[in-house]
Coordinates of C-alpha atoms in Angstrom, one line a residue:
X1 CA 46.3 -32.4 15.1
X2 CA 46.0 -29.3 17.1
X3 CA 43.7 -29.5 20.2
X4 CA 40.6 -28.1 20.4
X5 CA 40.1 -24.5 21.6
X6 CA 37.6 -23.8 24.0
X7 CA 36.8 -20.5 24.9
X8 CA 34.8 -19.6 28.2
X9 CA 33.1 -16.2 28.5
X10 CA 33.4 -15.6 32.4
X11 CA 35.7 -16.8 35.2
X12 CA 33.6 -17.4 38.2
X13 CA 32.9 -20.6 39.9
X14 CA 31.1 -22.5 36.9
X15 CA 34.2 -21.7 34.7
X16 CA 36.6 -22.6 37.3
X17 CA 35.1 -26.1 37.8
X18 CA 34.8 -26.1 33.9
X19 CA 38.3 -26.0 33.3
X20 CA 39.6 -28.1 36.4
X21 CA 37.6 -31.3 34.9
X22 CA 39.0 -30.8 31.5
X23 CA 42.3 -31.1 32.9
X24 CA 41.3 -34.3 34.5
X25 CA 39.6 -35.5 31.4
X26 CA 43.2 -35.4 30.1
X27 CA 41.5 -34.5 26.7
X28 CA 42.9 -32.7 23.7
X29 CA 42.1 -29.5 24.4
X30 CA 43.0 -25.9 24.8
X31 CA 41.3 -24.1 27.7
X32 CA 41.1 -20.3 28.0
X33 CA 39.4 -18.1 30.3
X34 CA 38.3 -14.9 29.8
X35 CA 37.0 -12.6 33.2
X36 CA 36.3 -8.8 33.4
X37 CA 37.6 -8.8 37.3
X38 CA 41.2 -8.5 37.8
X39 CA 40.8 -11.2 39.7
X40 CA 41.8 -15.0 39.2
X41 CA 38.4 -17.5 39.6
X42 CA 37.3 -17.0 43.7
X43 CA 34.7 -19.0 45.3
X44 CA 31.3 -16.0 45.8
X45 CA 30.2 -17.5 48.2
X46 CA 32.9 -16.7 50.6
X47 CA 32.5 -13.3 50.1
X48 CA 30.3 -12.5 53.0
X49 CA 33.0 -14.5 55.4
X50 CA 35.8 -12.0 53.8
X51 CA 33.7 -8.8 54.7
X52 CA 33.2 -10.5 57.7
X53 CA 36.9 -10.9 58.4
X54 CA 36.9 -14.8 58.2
X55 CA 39.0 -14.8 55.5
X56 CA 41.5 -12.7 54.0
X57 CA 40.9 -11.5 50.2
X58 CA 43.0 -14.2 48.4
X59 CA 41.7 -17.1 50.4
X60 CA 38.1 -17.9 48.0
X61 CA 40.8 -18.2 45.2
X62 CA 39.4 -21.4 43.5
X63 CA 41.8 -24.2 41.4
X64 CA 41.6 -23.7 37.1
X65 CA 43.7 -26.6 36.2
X66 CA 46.1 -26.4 33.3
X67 CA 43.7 -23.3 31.6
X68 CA 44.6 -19.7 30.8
X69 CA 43.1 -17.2 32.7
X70 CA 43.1 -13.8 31.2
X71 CA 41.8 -11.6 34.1
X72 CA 40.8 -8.2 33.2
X73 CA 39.4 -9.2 29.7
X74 CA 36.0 -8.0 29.1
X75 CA 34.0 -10.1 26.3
X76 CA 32.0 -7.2 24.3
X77 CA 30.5 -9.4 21.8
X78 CA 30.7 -12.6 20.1
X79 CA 30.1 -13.8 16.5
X80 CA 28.6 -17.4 16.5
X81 CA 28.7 -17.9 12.7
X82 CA 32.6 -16.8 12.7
X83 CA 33.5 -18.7 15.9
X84 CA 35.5 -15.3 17.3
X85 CA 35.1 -13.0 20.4
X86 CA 35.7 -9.5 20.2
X87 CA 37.3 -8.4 23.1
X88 CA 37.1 -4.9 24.8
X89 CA 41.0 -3.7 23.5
X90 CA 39.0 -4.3 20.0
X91 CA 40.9 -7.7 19.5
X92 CA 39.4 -10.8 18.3
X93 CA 39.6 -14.4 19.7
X94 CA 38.8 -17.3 17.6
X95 CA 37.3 -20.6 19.3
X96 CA 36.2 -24.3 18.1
X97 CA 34.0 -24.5 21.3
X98 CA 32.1 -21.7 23.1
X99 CA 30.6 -21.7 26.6
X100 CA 29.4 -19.1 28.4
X101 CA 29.6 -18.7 32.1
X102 CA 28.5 -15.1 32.6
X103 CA 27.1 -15.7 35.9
X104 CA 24.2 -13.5 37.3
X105 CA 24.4 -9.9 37.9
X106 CA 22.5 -8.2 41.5
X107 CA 19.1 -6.4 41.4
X108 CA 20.4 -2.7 41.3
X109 CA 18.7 -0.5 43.6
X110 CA 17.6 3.2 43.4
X111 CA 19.2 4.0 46.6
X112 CA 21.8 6.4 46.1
X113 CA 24.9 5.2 47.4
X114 CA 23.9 1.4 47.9
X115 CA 25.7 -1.3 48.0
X116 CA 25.7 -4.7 46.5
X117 CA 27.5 -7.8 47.6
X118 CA 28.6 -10.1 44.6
X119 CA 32.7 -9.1 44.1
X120 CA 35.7 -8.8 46.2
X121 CA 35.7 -4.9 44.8
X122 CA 32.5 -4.8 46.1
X123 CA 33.6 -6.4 49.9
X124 CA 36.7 -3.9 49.5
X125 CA 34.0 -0.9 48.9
X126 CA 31.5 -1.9 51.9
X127 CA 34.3 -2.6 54.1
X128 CA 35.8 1.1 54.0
X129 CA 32.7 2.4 54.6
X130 CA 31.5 -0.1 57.2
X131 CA 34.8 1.2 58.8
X132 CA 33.4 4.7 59.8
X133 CA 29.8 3.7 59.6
X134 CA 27.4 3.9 62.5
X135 CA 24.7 2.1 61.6
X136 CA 23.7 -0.5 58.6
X137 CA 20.6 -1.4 56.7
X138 CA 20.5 -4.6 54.4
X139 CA 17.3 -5.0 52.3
X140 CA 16.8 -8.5 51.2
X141 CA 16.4 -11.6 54.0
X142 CA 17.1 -14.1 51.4
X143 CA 20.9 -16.3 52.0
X144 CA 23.1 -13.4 50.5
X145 CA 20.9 -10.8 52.6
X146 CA 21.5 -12.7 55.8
X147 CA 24.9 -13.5 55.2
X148 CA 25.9 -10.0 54.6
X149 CA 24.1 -8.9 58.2
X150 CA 26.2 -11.6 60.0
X151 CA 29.3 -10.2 58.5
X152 CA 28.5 -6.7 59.5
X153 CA 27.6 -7.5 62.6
X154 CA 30.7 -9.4 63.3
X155 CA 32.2 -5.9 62.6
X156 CA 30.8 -4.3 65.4
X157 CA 28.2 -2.8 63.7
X158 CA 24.4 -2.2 64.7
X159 CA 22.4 -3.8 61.7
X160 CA 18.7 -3.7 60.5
X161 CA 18.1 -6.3 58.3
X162 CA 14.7 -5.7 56.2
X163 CA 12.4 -8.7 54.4
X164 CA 9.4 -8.2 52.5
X165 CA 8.8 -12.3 53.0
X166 CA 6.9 -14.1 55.8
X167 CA 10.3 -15.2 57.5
X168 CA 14.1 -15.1 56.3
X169 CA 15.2 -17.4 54.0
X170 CA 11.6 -18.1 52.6
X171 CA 13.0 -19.4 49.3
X172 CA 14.8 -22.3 50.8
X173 CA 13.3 -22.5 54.2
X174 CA 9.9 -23.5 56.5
X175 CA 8.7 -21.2 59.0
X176 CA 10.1 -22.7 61.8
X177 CA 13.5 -22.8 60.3
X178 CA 13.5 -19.1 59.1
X179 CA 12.3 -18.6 63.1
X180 CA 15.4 -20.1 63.8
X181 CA 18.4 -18.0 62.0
X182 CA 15.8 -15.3 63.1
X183 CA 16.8 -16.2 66.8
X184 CA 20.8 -16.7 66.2
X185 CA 20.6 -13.3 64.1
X186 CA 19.0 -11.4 66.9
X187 CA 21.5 -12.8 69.4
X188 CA 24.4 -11.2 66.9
X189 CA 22.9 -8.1 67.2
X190 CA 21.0 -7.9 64.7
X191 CA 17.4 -6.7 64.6
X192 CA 15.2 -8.1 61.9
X193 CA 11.9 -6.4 60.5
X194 CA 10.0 -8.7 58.3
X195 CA 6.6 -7.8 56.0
X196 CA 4.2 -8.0 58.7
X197 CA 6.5 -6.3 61.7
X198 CA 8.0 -3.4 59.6
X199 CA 8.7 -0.2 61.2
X200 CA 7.7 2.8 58.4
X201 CA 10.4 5.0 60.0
X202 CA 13.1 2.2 58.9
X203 CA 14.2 3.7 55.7
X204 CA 17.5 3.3 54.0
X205 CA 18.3 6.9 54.5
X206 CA 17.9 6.4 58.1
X207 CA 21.0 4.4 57.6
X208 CA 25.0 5.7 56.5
X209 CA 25.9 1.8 55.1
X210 CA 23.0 0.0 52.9
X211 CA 23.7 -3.1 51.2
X212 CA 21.0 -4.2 48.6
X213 CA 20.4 -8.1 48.8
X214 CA 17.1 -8.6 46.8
X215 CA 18.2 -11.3 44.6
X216 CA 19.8 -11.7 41.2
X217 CA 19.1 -11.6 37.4
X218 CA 21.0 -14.0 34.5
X219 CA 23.9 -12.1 32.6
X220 CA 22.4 -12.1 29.3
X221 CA 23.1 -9.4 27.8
X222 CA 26.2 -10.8 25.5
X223 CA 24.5 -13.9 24.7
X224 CA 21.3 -11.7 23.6
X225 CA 23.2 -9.4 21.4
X226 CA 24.9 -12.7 19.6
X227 CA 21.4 -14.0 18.6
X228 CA 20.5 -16.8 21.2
X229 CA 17.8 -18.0 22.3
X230 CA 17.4 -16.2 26.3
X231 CA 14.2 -15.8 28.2
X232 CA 15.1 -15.8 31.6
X233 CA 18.5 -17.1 31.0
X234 CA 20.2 -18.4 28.2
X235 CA 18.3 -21.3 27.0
X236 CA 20.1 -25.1 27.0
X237 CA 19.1 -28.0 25.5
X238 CA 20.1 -31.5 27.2
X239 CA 23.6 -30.9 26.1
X240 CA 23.8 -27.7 27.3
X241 CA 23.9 -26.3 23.9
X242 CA 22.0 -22.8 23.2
X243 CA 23.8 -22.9 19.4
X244 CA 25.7 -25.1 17.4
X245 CA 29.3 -24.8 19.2
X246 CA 28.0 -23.0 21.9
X247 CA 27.0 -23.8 25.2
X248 CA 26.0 -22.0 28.8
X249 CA 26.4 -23.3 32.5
X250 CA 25.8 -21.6 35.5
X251 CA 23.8 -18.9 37.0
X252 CA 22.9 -17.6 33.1
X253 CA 21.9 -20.9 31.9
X254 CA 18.0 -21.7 31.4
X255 CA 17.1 -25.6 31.1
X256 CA 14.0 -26.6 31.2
X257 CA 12.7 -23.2 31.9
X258 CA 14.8 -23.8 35.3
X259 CA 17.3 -21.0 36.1
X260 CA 18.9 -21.6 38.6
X261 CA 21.4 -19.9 41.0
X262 CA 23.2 -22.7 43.3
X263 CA 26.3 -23.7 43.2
X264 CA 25.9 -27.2 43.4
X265 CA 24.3 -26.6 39.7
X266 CA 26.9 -24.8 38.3
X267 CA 29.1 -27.8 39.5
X268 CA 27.1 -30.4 38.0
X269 CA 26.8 -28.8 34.7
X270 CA 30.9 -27.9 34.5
X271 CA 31.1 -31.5 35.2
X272 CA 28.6 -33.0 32.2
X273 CA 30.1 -30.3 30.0
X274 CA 33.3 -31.3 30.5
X275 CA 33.2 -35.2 30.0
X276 CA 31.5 -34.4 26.5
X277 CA 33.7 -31.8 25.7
X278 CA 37.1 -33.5 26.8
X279 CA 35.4 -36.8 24.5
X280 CA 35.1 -39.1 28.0
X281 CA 31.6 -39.2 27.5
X282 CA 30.2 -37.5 24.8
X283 CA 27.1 -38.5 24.8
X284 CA 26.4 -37.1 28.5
X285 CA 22.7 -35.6 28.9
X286 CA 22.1 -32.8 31.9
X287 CA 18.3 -33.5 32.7
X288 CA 18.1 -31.4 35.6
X289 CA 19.6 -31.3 39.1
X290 CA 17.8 -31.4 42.5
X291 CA 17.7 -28.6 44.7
X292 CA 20.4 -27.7 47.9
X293 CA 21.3 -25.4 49.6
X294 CA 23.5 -24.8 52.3
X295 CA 25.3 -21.5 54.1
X296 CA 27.8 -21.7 56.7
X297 CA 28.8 -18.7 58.2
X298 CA 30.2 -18.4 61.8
X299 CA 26.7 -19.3 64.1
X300 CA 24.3 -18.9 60.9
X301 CA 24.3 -22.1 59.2
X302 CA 21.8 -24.2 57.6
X303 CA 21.7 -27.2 55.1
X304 CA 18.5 -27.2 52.8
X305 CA 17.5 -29.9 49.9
X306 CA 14.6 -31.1 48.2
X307 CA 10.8 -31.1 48.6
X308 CA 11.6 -29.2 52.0
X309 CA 8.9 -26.4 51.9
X310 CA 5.4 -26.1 54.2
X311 CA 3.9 -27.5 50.4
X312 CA 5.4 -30.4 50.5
X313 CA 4.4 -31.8 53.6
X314 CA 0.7 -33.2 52.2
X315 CA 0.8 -36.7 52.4
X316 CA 4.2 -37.0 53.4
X317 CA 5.7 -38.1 57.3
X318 CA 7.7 -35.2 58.6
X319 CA 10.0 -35.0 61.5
X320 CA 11.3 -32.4 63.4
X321 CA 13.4 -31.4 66.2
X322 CA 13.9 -28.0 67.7
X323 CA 15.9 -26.5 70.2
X324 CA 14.4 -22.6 70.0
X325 CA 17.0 -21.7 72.9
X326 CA 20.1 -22.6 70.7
X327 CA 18.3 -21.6 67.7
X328 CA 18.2 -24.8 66.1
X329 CA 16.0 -26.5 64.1
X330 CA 15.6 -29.9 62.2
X331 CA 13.2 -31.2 59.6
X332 CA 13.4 -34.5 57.6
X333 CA 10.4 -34.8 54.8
X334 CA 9.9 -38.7 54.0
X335 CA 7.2 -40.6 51.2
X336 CA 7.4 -43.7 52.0
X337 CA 10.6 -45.2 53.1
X338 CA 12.6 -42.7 51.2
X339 CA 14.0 -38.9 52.1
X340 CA 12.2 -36.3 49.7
X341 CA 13.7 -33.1 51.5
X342 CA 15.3 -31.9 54.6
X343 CA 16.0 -29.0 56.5
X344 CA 18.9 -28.5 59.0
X345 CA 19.5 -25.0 61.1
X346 CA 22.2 -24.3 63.6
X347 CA 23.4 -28.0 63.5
X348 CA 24.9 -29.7 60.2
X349 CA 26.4 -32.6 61.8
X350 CA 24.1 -35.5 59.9
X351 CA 24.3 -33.3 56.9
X352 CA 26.5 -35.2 54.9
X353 CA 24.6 -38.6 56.0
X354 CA 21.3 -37.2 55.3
X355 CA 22.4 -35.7 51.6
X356 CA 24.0 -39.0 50.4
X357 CA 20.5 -40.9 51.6
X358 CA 19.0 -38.4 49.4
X359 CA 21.1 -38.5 46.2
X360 CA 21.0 -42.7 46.9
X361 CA 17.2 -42.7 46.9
X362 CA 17.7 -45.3 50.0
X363 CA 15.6 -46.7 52.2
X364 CA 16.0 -44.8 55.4
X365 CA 15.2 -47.9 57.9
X366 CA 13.0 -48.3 60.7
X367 CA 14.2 -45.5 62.6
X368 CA 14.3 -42.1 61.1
X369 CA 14.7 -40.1 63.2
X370 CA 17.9 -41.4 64.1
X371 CA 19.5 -39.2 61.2
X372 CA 18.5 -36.3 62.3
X373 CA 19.8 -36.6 65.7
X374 CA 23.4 -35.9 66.7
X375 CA 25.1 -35.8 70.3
X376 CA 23.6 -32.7 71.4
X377 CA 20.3 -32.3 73.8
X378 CA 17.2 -32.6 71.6
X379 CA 13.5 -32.3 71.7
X380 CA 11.2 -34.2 69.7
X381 CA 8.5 -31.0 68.8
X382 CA 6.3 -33.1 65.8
X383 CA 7.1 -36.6 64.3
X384 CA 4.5 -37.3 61.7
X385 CA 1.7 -36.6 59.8
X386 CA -0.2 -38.3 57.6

């Protein structure tokens, strides 16, 4: 009996880790790939570290297991009914399983000549012009926005960085910790306007390099066209099935009325996908995954996860710990004996302890605040409230 052929429109990170665990499923099927870039599966969100000169342009290059890859191959529209893809040469590809992984696409701006950050063509195109540039704007505070103002920076370059929110990061992050990548920014170099500081002479024309960073959309264009069901994004059941056959994962997949755009969800739905697929666990149900969030990159990093916003402090014991001079800042949300959300700025060290309490749903002990703390100078700013 011939192995089942799955078919996967996109080959970003979702698809990537789609195709490694069917490979270690070790089940009868036949994997292929299909991505418009003539690039292999990379890891996006490296790509502010390669403008930055971290890494070199091969290094976010990201593991596919036994699959085929079939780079520059554009999807233009698939028949559900038939089971086949018609493919941008005119061709058609038949399938026994579907998914798509299309990924999310940048909020275009009006700007002529800006830039957006969500490819290696477009870290090639902002870097030559970054090269004789003499001064940068980036519109958008959120993690992509202040990522991309750290890598310009790191290239010498005076940078603006413009937010319509209260404080950077507002999506993901308190006041106090937005204050804080504020602080680290502003030692790089860069100078940060926000909604209520704005300077109306900042424009992007008074800038030669703009980068747009005002968020993302689902890629639903394809999926729409085929007949399924899309509202933000593609919309999944339990089993991540939007047809019969036919699944989404990722940044263009709606469940629950959730979109989301994290990584960590893209992961955890390649992973349920796969066991039902491969027929290790086929009766697997996605039911949701919990928020986190994290960005290293160079001085700006930050961990984020959970109930972690001002709103969720009511009735709940927060801790926190600053150190405004290093531009560091940690916050651990608790109900009861139990971790609910945290917040970690400039310091990750108890990261990793702090997530698995989380994911556990463990008792934290009698003393809390030992997890936040790590063997740098501290100071104690708040440690509960009712």
């Amino acid at each position: 009996m011939r192995p089942r052929r799955i078919a996967v429109v996109g080959a970003g990170m979702a698809a990537a880790r789609l195709a490694q665990q069917l490979e270690a499923h070790a089940g009868r099927t036949e994997t292929v790939l299909y991505g418009a870039e003539p690039e292999p599966p990379y890891n996006r969100a490296l790509l502010a570290d390669v403008l930055a000169g971290r890494y070199r342009a091969d290094a976010p290059a990201l593991p596919t297991g036994d699959a085929r890859v079939r780079t520059g191959t554009e999807v233009v529209a698939v028949d559900v009914r038939g089971r086949a893809l018609t493919l941008a040469d005119g061709s058609r590809e038949t399938y026994d399983e579907l998914v798509l992984a299309t990924g999310a696409e940048p909020i275009r701006s009006f700007t002529e000549g800006a830039h957006t950050l969500r490819s290696l063509a477009d870290v090639a195109r902002i870097s030559r012009h970054a090269d004789t540039a003499e001064r940068a704007v980036v519109i958008g505070g959120g993690v992509l926005g202040v990522g991309t103002a750290r890598a310009l920076a790191a290239r010498s370059l005076p940078v603006n960085l413009v937010h319509k929110g209260p404080h950077l990061i507002d999506r993901h992050l308190d006041r106090q910790a937005g204050n804080a990548v504020h602080t680290t920014l502003a030692r790089m170099g860069v100078t940060v306007h926000l909604a209520s500081t704005q300077d109306d002479s900042l424009t992007p024309t008074s800038a030669d390099l703009v980068v747009h960073a005002c968020g993302i959309r689902p890629r639903t264009a394809l999926a729409r066209a085929a007949g399924l069901p899309v509202r933000h994004g593609i919309l999944v059941d339990d089993t991540l099935a939007c047809a019969p056959h036919t699944y989404a994962i990722g940044d263009c997949a709606e469940h629950r009325a959730a979109p989301y755009a994290l990584a960590t969800t893209a992961w955890e739905q390649a992973d349920l996908l796969a066991a039902r697929l491969s027929g290790a666990d086929p009766e697997a149900r996605y039911t949701g995954s919990r928020p986190m969030t994290r960005l290293t990159a160079g001085p700006v990093e930050y961990a984020a996860f959970g109930a972690c916003a001002d709103a969720a402090e009511e009735g709940a014991d927060v801790l926190r710990i600053g150190d405004a001079t290093r531009g560091a800042y940690k916050k651990l949300v608790l109900r009861g004996d139990r971790i609910v959300g945290a917040i970690l700025v400039g310091d990750l060290a108890t990261a990793g302890t702090l997530t698995r309490a989380y994911l556990a749903g463990r008792p934290v002990g009698p003393d809390p605040l030992s997890l936040l703390t790590a063997p740098l100078s501290h100071r104690v700013t708040e440690e509960s409230r009712p």
